[in-house]
mmCIF file of C-alpha atoms in Angstrom:
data_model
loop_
_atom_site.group_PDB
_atom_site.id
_atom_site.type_symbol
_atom_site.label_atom_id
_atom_site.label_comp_id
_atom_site.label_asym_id
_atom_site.label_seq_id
_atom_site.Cartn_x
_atom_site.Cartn_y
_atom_site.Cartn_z
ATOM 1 C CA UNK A 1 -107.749 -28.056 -16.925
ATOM 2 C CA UNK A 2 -109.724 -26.166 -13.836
ATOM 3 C CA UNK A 3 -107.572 -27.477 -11.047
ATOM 4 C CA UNK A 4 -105.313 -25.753 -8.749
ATOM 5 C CA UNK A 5 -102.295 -25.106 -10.471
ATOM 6 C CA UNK A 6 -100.733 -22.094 -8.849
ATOM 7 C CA UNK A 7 -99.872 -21.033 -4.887
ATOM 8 C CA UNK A 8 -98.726 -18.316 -3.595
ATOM 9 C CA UNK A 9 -98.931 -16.707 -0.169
ATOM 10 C CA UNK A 10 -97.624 -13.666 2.159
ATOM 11 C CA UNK A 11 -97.482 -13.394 5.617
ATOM 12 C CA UNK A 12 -98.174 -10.155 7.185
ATOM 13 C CA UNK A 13 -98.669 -8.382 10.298
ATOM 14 C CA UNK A 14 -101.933 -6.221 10.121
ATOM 15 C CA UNK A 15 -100.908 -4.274 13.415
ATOM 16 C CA UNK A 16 -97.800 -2.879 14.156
ATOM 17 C CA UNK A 17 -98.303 -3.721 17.846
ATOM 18 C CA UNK A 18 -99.003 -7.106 17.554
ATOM 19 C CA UNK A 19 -96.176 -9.970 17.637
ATOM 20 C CA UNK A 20 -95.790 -11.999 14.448
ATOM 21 C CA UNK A 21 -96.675 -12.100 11.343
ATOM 22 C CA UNK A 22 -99.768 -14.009 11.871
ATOM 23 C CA UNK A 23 -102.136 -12.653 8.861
ATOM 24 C CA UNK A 24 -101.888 -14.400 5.427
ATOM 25 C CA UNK A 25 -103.142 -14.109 2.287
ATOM 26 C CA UNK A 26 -103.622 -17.651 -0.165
ATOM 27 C CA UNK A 27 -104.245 -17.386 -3.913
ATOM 28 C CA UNK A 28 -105.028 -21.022 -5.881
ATOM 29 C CA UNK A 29 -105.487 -20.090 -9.025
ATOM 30 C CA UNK A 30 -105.766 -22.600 -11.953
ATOM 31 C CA UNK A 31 -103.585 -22.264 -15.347
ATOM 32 C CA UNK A 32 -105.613 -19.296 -16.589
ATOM 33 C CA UNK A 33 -105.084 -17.357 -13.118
ATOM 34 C CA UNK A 34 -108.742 -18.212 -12.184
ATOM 35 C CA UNK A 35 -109.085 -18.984 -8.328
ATOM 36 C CA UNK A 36 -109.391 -17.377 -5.458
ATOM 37 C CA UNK A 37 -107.465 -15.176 -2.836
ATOM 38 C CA UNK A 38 -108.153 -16.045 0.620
ATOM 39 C CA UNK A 39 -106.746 -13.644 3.281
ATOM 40 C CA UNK A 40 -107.247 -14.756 7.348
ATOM 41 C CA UNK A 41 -106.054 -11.552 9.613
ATOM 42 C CA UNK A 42 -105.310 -12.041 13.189
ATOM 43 C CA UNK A 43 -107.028 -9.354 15.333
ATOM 44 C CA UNK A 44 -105.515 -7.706 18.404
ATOM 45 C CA UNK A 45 -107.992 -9.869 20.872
ATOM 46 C CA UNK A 46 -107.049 -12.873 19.380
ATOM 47 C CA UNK A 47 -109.671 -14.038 16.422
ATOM 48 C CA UNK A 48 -109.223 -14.408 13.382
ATOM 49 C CA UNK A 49 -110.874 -12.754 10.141
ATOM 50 C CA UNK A 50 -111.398 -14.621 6.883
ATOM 51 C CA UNK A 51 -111.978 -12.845 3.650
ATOM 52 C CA UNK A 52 -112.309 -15.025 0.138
ATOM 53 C CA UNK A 53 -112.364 -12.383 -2.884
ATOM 54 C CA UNK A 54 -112.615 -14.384 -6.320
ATOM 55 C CA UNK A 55 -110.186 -13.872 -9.223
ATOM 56 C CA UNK A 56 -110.669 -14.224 -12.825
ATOM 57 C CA UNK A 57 -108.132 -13.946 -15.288
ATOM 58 C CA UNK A 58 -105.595 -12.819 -11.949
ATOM 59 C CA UNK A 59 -107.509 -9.655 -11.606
ATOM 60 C CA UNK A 60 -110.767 -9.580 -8.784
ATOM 61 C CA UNK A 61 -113.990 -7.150 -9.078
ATOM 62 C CA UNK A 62 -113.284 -6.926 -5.499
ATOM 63 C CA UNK A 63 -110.946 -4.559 -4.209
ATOM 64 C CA UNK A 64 -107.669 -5.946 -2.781
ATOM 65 C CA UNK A 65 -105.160 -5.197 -0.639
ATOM 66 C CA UNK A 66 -101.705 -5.304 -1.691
ATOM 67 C CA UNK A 67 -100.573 -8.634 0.595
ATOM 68 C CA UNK A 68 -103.497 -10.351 -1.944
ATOM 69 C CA UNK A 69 -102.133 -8.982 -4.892
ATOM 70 C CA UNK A 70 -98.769 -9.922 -3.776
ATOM 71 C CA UNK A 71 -100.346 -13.511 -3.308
ATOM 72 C CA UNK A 72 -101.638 -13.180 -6.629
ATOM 73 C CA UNK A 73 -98.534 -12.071 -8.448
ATOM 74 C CA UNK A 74 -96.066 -14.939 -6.667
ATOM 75 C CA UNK A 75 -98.772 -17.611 -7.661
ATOM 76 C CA UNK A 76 -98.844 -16.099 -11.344
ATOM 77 C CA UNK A 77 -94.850 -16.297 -11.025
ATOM 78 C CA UNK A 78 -94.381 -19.505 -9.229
ATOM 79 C CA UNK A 79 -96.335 -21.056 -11.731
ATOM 80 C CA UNK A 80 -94.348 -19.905 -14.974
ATOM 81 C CA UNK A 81 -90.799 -20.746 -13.324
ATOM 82 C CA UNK A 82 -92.028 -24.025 -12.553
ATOM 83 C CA UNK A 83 -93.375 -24.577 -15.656
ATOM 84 C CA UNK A 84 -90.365 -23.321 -17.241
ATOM 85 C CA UNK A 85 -88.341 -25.641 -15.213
ATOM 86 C CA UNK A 86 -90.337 -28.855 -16.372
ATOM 87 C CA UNK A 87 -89.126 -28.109 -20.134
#
């Protein structure tokens, strides 16, 4: 099934002399950890920077940074212990 099976996301702050935790990074990935990783980092004059990196098989040509593989690893586990859960 190629749907969106599995969420995860981190919330991060990007610079240490900013206020929140206002960066993210999304990963959707579908039962065979194909998706993408979307990460949106808030800048220190107030914009914000979007970045969409595919993923195949919960690995990405691209290089990532470790808040997307973080995304990419609670998605992956989120998935199973729901999964698990359901049986």
């Amino acid at each position: 099934v190629k749907c969106i099976q599995k969420v995860g996301m981190v919330r991060y702050n990007a610079f240490e002399d900013t206020g929140s935790d206002l960066c993210f990074a999304l990963a959707l990935l579908d039962f065979e950890d194909n998706g993408v990783v979307i990460n949106g980092i808030y800048s220190r004059d107030n914009t914000t920077t979007t970045y969409a990196k595919p993923i195949e098989h919960g690995k990405s040509k691209y290089a990532l940074v470790k808040e997307e593989e973080a995304a990419i690893e609670k998605a992956m586990h989120n998935a199973y212990k729901c999964y698990l859960d359901l049986n």
